[in-house]
C-alpha cells in the first residue's frame, strides 16, 4: 500500500521532459513477468547500448540504441483459427516517466515490429510497446499483380491488420507494464503514421477506451479508397504517352511554387495552403514554335501530359478519393510506378475479387467501387466522423497531414474533419480532435522536394500537455529539416 501511494505521487510529479532519478527501481523482476502473463514468451534485461546486438532488432539497421537498461518482454497472442500477433514491450529500468505508449504496427502491409519508434520513445522514458499487426512480413507476398498474398486471403488477419491489432496487444502490454512497476501507467498513448495513422483512427472508432490520447499522422484510414486513388493515378499515367518523368514533375512544382509562394507573405519556397493557389497547369502547355526541351530537360508540356496532371489533381472523384495538391507534383513518381501494382492490385485480386487473374485495367470507377466498399470497407477502413465514445471518455486526437504527401491526397483528412465539425460544431470538435496541416510536408516527415521544411513533428508532446494538463494545442512544433539547418516551424 505504501509503495502504491509513492507510485501515484511520483506519477503526478513527473513531467514529459523530466527524468526520474536512477535510484527509482521499485519494480518486480523482469524475468518473473513470464510467470505472470500467459502471452509472454521471453523477458530479459538489456543493458545500456546493447540493443543493436539483438538479432531481430539488428536486422532493421537502427541508428539509435538504448541509452539505459530496460526489460525487454517478447510476447505472442493467438487469434482466429491459426493466427498469431507478435509484440514486444520495453520497460525502462531508469527514468521511467509513468506513461505507456503503443507505437504503430508499421506502414504499408506491416508485418514487422517498428523497433526504431520503440527505442526512440524508450529513451525518452516511456514504457513502450509495438506489434507486427497480426501477421509476419513473409505473409505480405511479393506484392505484385498476380501474386498470392497470404494475409489478404485471411479475413481474420485482414481485420486485425488495421482495425484491431493495436488494441489487441495493448491491453496485455499495459498489464505487463503495471506488473513490472507495481502500478498502472499515469496515462496511455498511441502514436502512428501512414498505416499506423489509420490504426490510430481505428482505435478512436472501434476501441475508444484503450488510450487517453492518439497521434495519427498521414493516415490512410480510408484505405479501401486510398488504393483506388493509387489505381486511378497508375492507370492514367501509364496510358500511351501519359507518363510524367521526374523532370516534368519537377517543372510543374517549380512553376506552382513560383506562382503561389508569396500568398502567405513569406518567400520560403513553399506554398502555405495549396487550396488558395490558382496555379493552372495549362500555363505550361507548349505553344506553337516553342522549344519543348532545353539542356535535356522538358521546357513545356503536350496535351497528353496536361491531361495526366489534371487527372492527378482531380482524383477519381469526390465520392471515391480527392486528388493531389498543386506544389506536390515532384513527389508523384511512386503513384505512377509502383503504388497501384504494390497495394491496389494485390487487394483487388486477393481480397475483393478473389481472383489472381483479375484484370485490374478493367476496373470500373462507376460500378465497381461499391464492390470494394462492401468487401473491403468493413475490414480495413476507419472513417467515421462520429467518435462519440472516444470523446465521452475524455480522449484526445491529434492528426497531421503533409500537403506534399506522395501517397495520401492531403485534402482527405480535411474533408473528414469537416464532416466531424458538422456533427459536433467547431468548438466541441476542437475540444478533442485537432488537425494540423504541414506546408511542404511529406509522408510521415519531410518531402524530398522541400528539404528546408522541418520534418519531425512534436505531436506527442503536444498531446501529453493536452491530456494531462488541459493545454489544448493551437500549434505543433516541427523541427529537423532534411537540409540540416536549425529551422523550426509552428504548425497551426
XYZ file of C-alpha atoms in Angstrom:
492
model
C 0.000 0.000 0.000
C 2.806 2.408 0.897
C 4.515 1.781 -2.432
C 1.265 2.369 -4.328
C 0.942 5.805 -2.735
C 4.555 6.661 -3.624
C 3.984 5.447 -7.179
C 0.905 7.622 -7.639
C 2.626 10.675 -6.175
C 5.628 10.283 -8.451
C 3.362 9.758 -11.441
C 1.797 13.149 -10.775
C 5.126 14.856 -10.211
C 6.967 13.596 -13.269
C 6.679 15.620 -16.476
C 7.345 14.668 -20.076
C 10.815 16.189 -20.099
C 11.860 15.331 -16.541
C 13.556 12.019 -15.814
C 13.210 10.063 -12.612
C 16.420 9.539 -10.651
C 18.365 6.385 -11.389
C 17.669 5.087 -7.892
C 13.953 4.698 -8.663
C 13.734 0.978 -9.452
C 10.760 -0.192 -7.414
C 9.522 -2.976 -9.674
C 9.203 -6.724 -9.834
C 11.953 -8.677 -11.525
C 11.979 -8.713 -15.298
C 12.300 -12.491 -15.560
C 9.206 -13.042 -13.418
C 6.940 -11.345 -15.962
C 6.758 -14.560 -17.960
C 5.276 -16.322 -14.954
C 2.533 -13.726 -14.565
C 1.318 -13.333 -18.163
C 0.413 -16.197 -20.450
C 1.223 -14.106 -23.518
C 4.886 -13.619 -22.559
C 7.416 -15.943 -24.196
C 10.606 -14.195 -23.050
C 11.628 -11.466 -20.626
C 15.207 -10.279 -20.254
C 17.244 -7.280 -19.168
C 19.031 -5.440 -21.982
C 21.956 -3.388 -20.729
C 22.607 0.155 -21.939
C 23.770 0.249 -25.550
C 23.233 -3.478 -26.123
C 20.019 -3.248 -28.157
C 21.626 -3.265 -31.592
C 23.254 -6.617 -30.893
C 19.911 -8.444 -30.670
C 19.346 -10.336 -33.927
C 15.797 -9.318 -34.966
C 16.484 -5.723 -33.981
C 19.871 -5.573 -35.694
C 18.172 -6.674 -38.916
C 16.353 -3.325 -39.085
C 19.660 -1.388 -39.186
C 18.733 1.074 -36.457
C 20.854 4.165 -35.914
C 19.793 4.691 -32.280
C 20.454 2.329 -29.384
C 19.107 2.269 -25.846
C 20.687 4.823 -23.533
C 19.792 2.919 -20.381
C 18.984 -0.633 -19.276
C 15.487 -1.942 -19.856
C 13.378 -5.044 -19.516
C 12.599 -6.477 -22.949
C 9.405 -8.513 -22.986
C 8.551 -10.637 -26.029
C 5.038 -11.977 -26.418
C 2.512 -13.512 -28.754
C -1.284 -13.531 -28.897
C -3.048 -16.360 -30.758
C -6.270 -15.448 -32.543
C -8.600 -16.840 -35.169
C -8.127 -20.380 -36.423
C -4.336 -20.400 -36.622
C -3.043 -16.836 -36.425
C -0.586 -15.058 -34.166
C 0.120 -11.451 -33.283
C 3.710 -10.889 -32.134
C 4.522 -7.992 -29.839
C 7.206 -6.570 -27.585
C 7.104 -4.308 -24.537
C 10.195 -2.398 -23.425
C 10.263 -1.194 -19.830
C 12.963 1.289 -18.795
C 14.736 0.379 -15.577
C 15.678 4.016 -15.070
C 13.980 7.327 -15.796
C 10.516 5.860 -16.344
C 8.060 8.708 -16.988
C 4.978 6.769 -15.790
C 3.415 6.696 -19.241
C 2.691 3.782 -21.540
C 2.948 4.259 -25.320
C 1.998 1.910 -28.149
C 3.637 2.660 -31.470
C 2.421 1.869 -34.942
C 2.337 -1.598 -36.413
C 4.346 -0.268 -39.391
C 3.299 1.267 -42.690
C 2.093 -0.435 -45.843
C 1.063 -4.039 -45.286
C 3.012 -4.108 -41.971
C 4.322 -7.453 -40.695
C 7.236 -6.292 -38.524
C 7.653 -4.509 -35.197
C 8.810 -0.901 -35.520
C 11.911 -1.070 -33.337
C 13.096 2.391 -34.406
C 9.968 4.007 -32.974
C 10.245 1.859 -29.866
C 13.828 2.775 -28.985
C 13.268 6.470 -29.682
C 10.412 6.577 -27.184
C 12.095 4.223 -24.714
C 14.951 6.708 -24.496
C 12.542 9.488 -23.506
C 11.176 7.461 -20.596
C 8.134 5.656 -21.945
C 7.187 2.084 -21.315
C 6.671 1.321 -24.980
C 5.039 -1.475 -26.935
C 4.870 -2.439 -30.593
C 3.474 -5.283 -32.677
C 3.588 -6.805 -36.164
C -0.107 -6.012 -36.803
C -1.126 -9.648 -36.620
C 0.928 -11.264 -39.372
C 4.536 -11.732 -40.442
C 6.060 -9.732 -43.279
C 6.516 -13.041 -45.112
C 2.719 -13.192 -45.414
C 2.699 -9.999 -47.498
C 3.737 -11.996 -50.550
C 5.709 -10.434 -53.401
C 3.012 -7.724 -53.568
C 2.614 -7.520 -57.330
C -0.089 -8.322 -59.894
C -0.991 -11.999 -59.988
C 0.772 -12.788 -56.702
C -0.812 -14.631 -53.808
C -0.733 -12.524 -50.618
C -1.441 -14.879 -47.699
C -2.689 -12.391 -45.109
C -5.163 -10.823 -47.551
C -6.714 -14.258 -48.000
C -7.466 -14.472 -44.279
C -10.433 -12.433 -43.064
C -9.106 -12.665 -39.507
C -5.640 -11.353 -40.397
C -7.001 -8.641 -42.688
C -9.365 -7.383 -39.988
C -6.685 -7.387 -37.299
C -4.115 -5.635 -39.553
C -5.516 -2.076 -39.338
C -8.621 -2.287 -37.199
C -7.801 -4.430 -34.195
C -4.090 -5.222 -33.807
C -3.043 -2.268 -31.645
C -5.940 -2.737 -29.237
C -5.366 -6.497 -29.172
C -1.840 -6.297 -27.777
C -2.052 -3.024 -25.836
C -4.246 -4.475 -23.087
C -1.713 -7.201 -22.235
C 1.137 -4.702 -22.744
C -0.321 -2.307 -20.192
C -0.890 -5.184 -17.767
C 2.760 -6.190 -18.153
C 3.797 -2.586 -17.517
C 1.665 -2.388 -14.382
C 3.096 -5.653 -13.097
C 6.689 -4.567 -13.648
C 6.332 -1.221 -11.868
C 3.688 -2.361 -9.368
C 1.345 0.399 -10.507
C -0.616 1.369 -13.579
C 0.800 3.950 -16.001
C -0.300 7.502 -15.330
C -1.690 7.744 -18.872
C -1.630 5.636 -22.021
C -0.938 6.925 -25.530
C -0.710 5.752 -29.109
C 1.366 7.260 -31.905
C 1.410 6.076 -35.501
C 1.812 7.287 -39.060
C 0.723 6.046 -42.509
C -0.952 2.673 -41.908
C -0.105 3.443 -38.287
C -2.158 6.624 -38.640
C -5.048 4.539 -39.918
C -4.628 2.313 -36.875
C -4.921 5.441 -34.742
C -8.287 6.331 -36.237
C -9.365 2.701 -35.857
C -8.553 2.900 -32.151
C -10.680 6.021 -31.714
C -13.563 4.500 -33.679
C -13.546 0.825 -32.683
C -11.578 0.758 -29.414
C -12.213 4.132 -27.757
C -11.371 3.013 -24.202
C -7.809 1.814 -24.814
C -5.885 5.116 -24.935
C -6.124 8.546 -23.356
C -4.558 10.198 -26.390
C -3.835 9.304 -30.013
C -1.473 10.761 -32.619
C -2.452 9.850 -36.192
C -0.098 11.102 -38.897
C -0.547 10.858 -42.681
C -3.371 8.438 -42.020
C -4.501 6.020 -44.716
C -7.692 5.437 -42.770
C -9.903 5.393 -45.893
C -7.772 2.503 -47.044
C -10.263 0.847 -49.373
C -10.469 4.133 -51.306
C -6.813 5.066 -50.887
C -5.925 2.052 -53.009
C -8.433 3.210 -55.629
C -6.575 6.522 -55.727
C -3.386 4.536 -56.384
C -5.158 2.606 -59.136
C -6.602 5.733 -60.732
C -3.261 7.503 -60.863
C -1.308 4.466 -62.001
C -3.691 3.645 -64.830
C -3.896 7.250 -66.029
C -0.114 7.689 -66.013
C 0.504 4.500 -67.946
C -1.758 5.290 -70.856
C 0.148 5.866 -74.128
C 2.295 8.990 -73.868
C 0.855 9.967 -70.486
C 3.706 9.041 -68.127
C 5.280 12.029 -66.393
C 9.030 11.694 -65.957
C 10.661 13.229 -62.895
C 11.923 16.300 -64.755
C 8.356 17.008 -65.898
C 7.037 16.670 -62.354
C 9.794 18.938 -61.057
C 8.993 21.515 -63.734
C 5.372 21.652 -62.583
C 6.244 22.018 -58.904
C 8.736 24.791 -59.621
C 6.130 26.674 -61.650
C 3.449 26.220 -58.978
C 5.734 27.399 -56.171
C 6.884 30.391 -58.202
C 3.251 31.332 -58.807
C 1.978 30.882 -55.235
C 4.914 31.083 -52.811
C 4.096 34.666 -51.844
C 0.456 34.016 -50.917
C 1.303 33.880 -47.206
C 3.597 36.899 -47.452
C 6.760 34.832 -46.958
C 9.074 33.769 -49.786
C 10.324 30.440 -48.444
C 9.956 28.136 -51.434
C 6.766 26.575 -50.042
C 3.066 27.020 -50.796
C 1.483 27.586 -47.403
C -2.032 26.459 -48.380
C -2.398 24.974 -51.877
C -6.173 25.430 -51.788
C -5.512 29.178 -52.031
C -3.239 28.725 -55.064
C -4.710 29.429 -58.513
C -1.846 27.908 -60.488
C -3.082 26.342 -63.746
C -1.020 23.551 -65.287
C -2.207 24.694 -68.716
C 0.180 27.635 -68.343
C 2.982 25.156 -69.090
C 1.454 23.860 -72.322
C 3.744 24.108 -75.337
C 2.931 26.947 -77.696
C 3.373 26.803 -81.483
C 7.061 27.064 -82.302
C 8.171 26.705 -78.675
C 11.218 24.549 -77.964
C 9.925 21.588 -75.939
C 13.228 20.760 -74.232
C 16.351 22.654 -73.219
C 19.564 21.093 -71.898
C 17.876 17.676 -71.956
C 15.101 18.936 -69.699
C 11.444 19.404 -70.513
C 10.532 23.041 -71.041
C 6.798 22.701 -71.718
C 4.027 20.102 -71.764
C 1.985 18.489 -74.503
C -1.771 17.925 -74.309
C -1.473 14.320 -73.129
C 0.827 15.309 -70.283
C -1.508 18.140 -69.319
C -4.345 15.606 -69.171
C -2.331 13.398 -66.795
C -1.699 16.311 -64.459
C -5.390 17.190 -64.478
C -6.313 13.581 -63.668
C -3.995 13.595 -60.649
C -5.307 16.954 -59.427
C -8.921 15.816 -59.792
C -8.559 12.299 -58.424
C -11.104 9.567 -59.124
C -13.980 11.693 -57.805
C -15.200 13.324 -54.607
C -17.070 10.176 -53.558
C -14.047 7.978 -54.213
C -10.927 9.939 -53.206
C -9.714 13.513 -53.670
C -6.830 14.473 -55.907
C -3.382 15.814 -55.149
C -2.450 19.401 -54.367
C -0.536 21.840 -56.526
C 3.038 22.005 -55.323
C 3.201 18.250 -54.671
C 3.817 17.196 -58.291
C 7.501 16.370 -57.886
C 6.520 13.699 -55.337
C 4.225 11.745 -57.687
C 6.610 9.260 -59.288
C 5.656 6.434 -56.911
C 2.000 6.981 -57.847
C 2.899 6.357 -61.462
C 5.277 3.457 -60.967
C 4.556 1.135 -58.060
C 1.836 2.098 -55.601
C -1.017 0.782 -57.710
C 0.693 -2.520 -58.513
C 2.060 -2.996 -54.972
C -1.099 -2.179 -52.999
C -4.222 -1.643 -55.096
C -3.867 -4.668 -57.354
C -2.999 -7.205 -54.604
C -6.003 -6.072 -52.552
C -8.332 -6.216 -55.547
C -7.094 -9.630 -56.675
C -6.685 -11.312 -53.273
C -9.319 -9.712 -51.067
C -12.027 -8.108 -53.180
C -12.450 -10.237 -56.313
C -10.559 -13.305 -55.033
C -9.113 -13.911 -58.476
C -5.376 -13.613 -59.118
C -6.129 -13.300 -62.833
C -8.483 -10.359 -62.329
C -7.687 -7.705 -64.944
C -7.313 -4.551 -62.883
C -7.266 -2.384 -66.018
C -10.976 -3.159 -66.409
C -11.919 -1.706 -63.016
C -14.995 0.494 -63.467
C -14.933 3.519 -61.169
C -18.673 3.958 -61.683
C -19.834 0.478 -60.699
C -17.005 -1.426 -59.005
C -16.357 0.961 -56.121
C -19.391 -0.435 -54.297
C -17.932 -3.932 -54.521
C -14.730 -2.703 -52.884
C -16.754 -0.922 -50.208
C -18.873 -3.975 -49.431
C -15.996 -6.453 -49.267
C -13.001 -4.475 -48.004
C -14.532 -1.452 -46.301
C -15.623 -3.138 -43.055
C -12.203 -4.779 -42.691
C -9.615 -2.089 -43.454
C -11.269 1.302 -43.057
C -11.904 3.640 -40.101
C -13.508 6.826 -41.385
C -16.408 7.567 -39.074
C -16.568 11.251 -38.112
C -18.595 10.212 -35.064
C -16.121 9.411 -32.312
C -18.602 9.874 -29.508
C -17.336 7.143 -27.184
C -13.745 8.364 -27.510
C -14.855 11.928 -26.854
C -17.045 10.932 -23.898
C -14.184 9.175 -22.122
C -12.033 12.313 -22.448
C -9.841 11.037 -25.277
C -7.791 13.462 -27.373
C -6.751 13.034 -31.010
C -4.076 14.971 -32.900
C -3.870 14.375 -36.648
C -1.191 15.688 -39.010
C -1.033 15.699 -42.800
C 1.584 16.974 -45.239
C 0.475 18.984 -48.255
C 3.165 17.306 -50.396
C 2.463 13.752 -49.214
C 3.343 11.433 -52.138
C 0.862 8.748 -51.021
C -2.200 10.338 -49.425
C -4.178 13.080 -51.125
C -3.916 15.838 -48.494
C -7.477 17.131 -48.550
C -8.972 13.824 -47.383
C -8.303 14.451 -43.647
C -9.677 17.973 -44.124
C -12.853 16.519 -45.642
C -13.210 14.093 -42.747
C -12.609 16.871 -40.240
C -15.311 18.998 -41.866
C -17.767 16.105 -41.554
C -16.955 15.855 -37.857
C -17.332 19.616 -37.467
C -20.818 19.400 -38.980
C -21.710 16.926 -36.230
C -20.064 18.494 -33.188
C -19.580 22.120 -34.122
C -16.150 23.722 -34.284
C -15.768 24.382 -30.560
C -16.768 20.919 -29.360
C -14.676 19.263 -32.069
C -11.618 21.263 -31.042
C -12.132 20.031 -27.507
C -10.992 16.526 -28.500
C -9.831 16.349 -32.143
C -7.422 18.677 -33.924
C -5.886 18.545 -37.389
C -2.598 20.213 -38.319
C -1.645 20.595 -41.984
C 2.035 20.800 -42.931
C 3.061 23.121 -45.792
C 5.644 21.255 -47.867
C 5.317 18.241 -45.583
C 5.692 14.746 -46.975
C 4.545 11.338 -45.789
C 5.342 11.000 -42.085
C 8.121 13.553 -42.389
C 9.993 15.639 -44.910
C 9.163 15.645 -48.605
C 12.194 15.224 -50.847
C 11.156 18.305 -52.812
C 11.148 20.519 -49.721
C 14.308 19.758 -47.702
C 14.048 23.136 -45.966
C 10.767 22.124 -44.285
C 11.121 20.675 -40.747
C 10.155 17.008 -40.814
C 9.959 15.980 -37.149
C 6.567 16.754 -35.638
C 6.319 17.050 -31.870
C 2.719 15.906 -31.786
C 3.157 13.563 -28.838
C 4.487 16.311 -26.590
C 1.519 18.498 -27.535
C -0.845 15.594 -26.900
C 0.543 14.960 -23.416
C 0.117 18.607 -22.460
C -3.456 18.430 -23.716
C -4.388 15.167 -21.982
C -2.633 15.736 -18.674
C -2.706 19.490 -18.209
C -5.672 20.601 -20.308
C -3.496 22.719 -22.620
C -5.230 22.340 -25.975
C -2.666 22.810 -28.771
C -3.060 25.775 -31.093
C 0.095 24.635 -32.863
C 2.505 21.718 -33.059
C 6.246 22.286 -33.202
C 8.131 20.944 -36.236
C 11.930 20.605 -36.209
C 14.830 18.902 -38.028
C 14.563 19.782 -41.723
C 16.346 17.427 -44.103
C 18.732 20.177 -45.225
C 20.437 20.053 -41.825
C 19.583 23.591 -40.756
C 18.102 24.533 -37.388
C 14.834 25.764 -38.877
C 11.731 25.233 -36.758
C 8.097 25.900 -37.561
C 4.825 26.100 -35.692
C 2.153 24.066 -37.472
C -1.233 25.649 -36.913
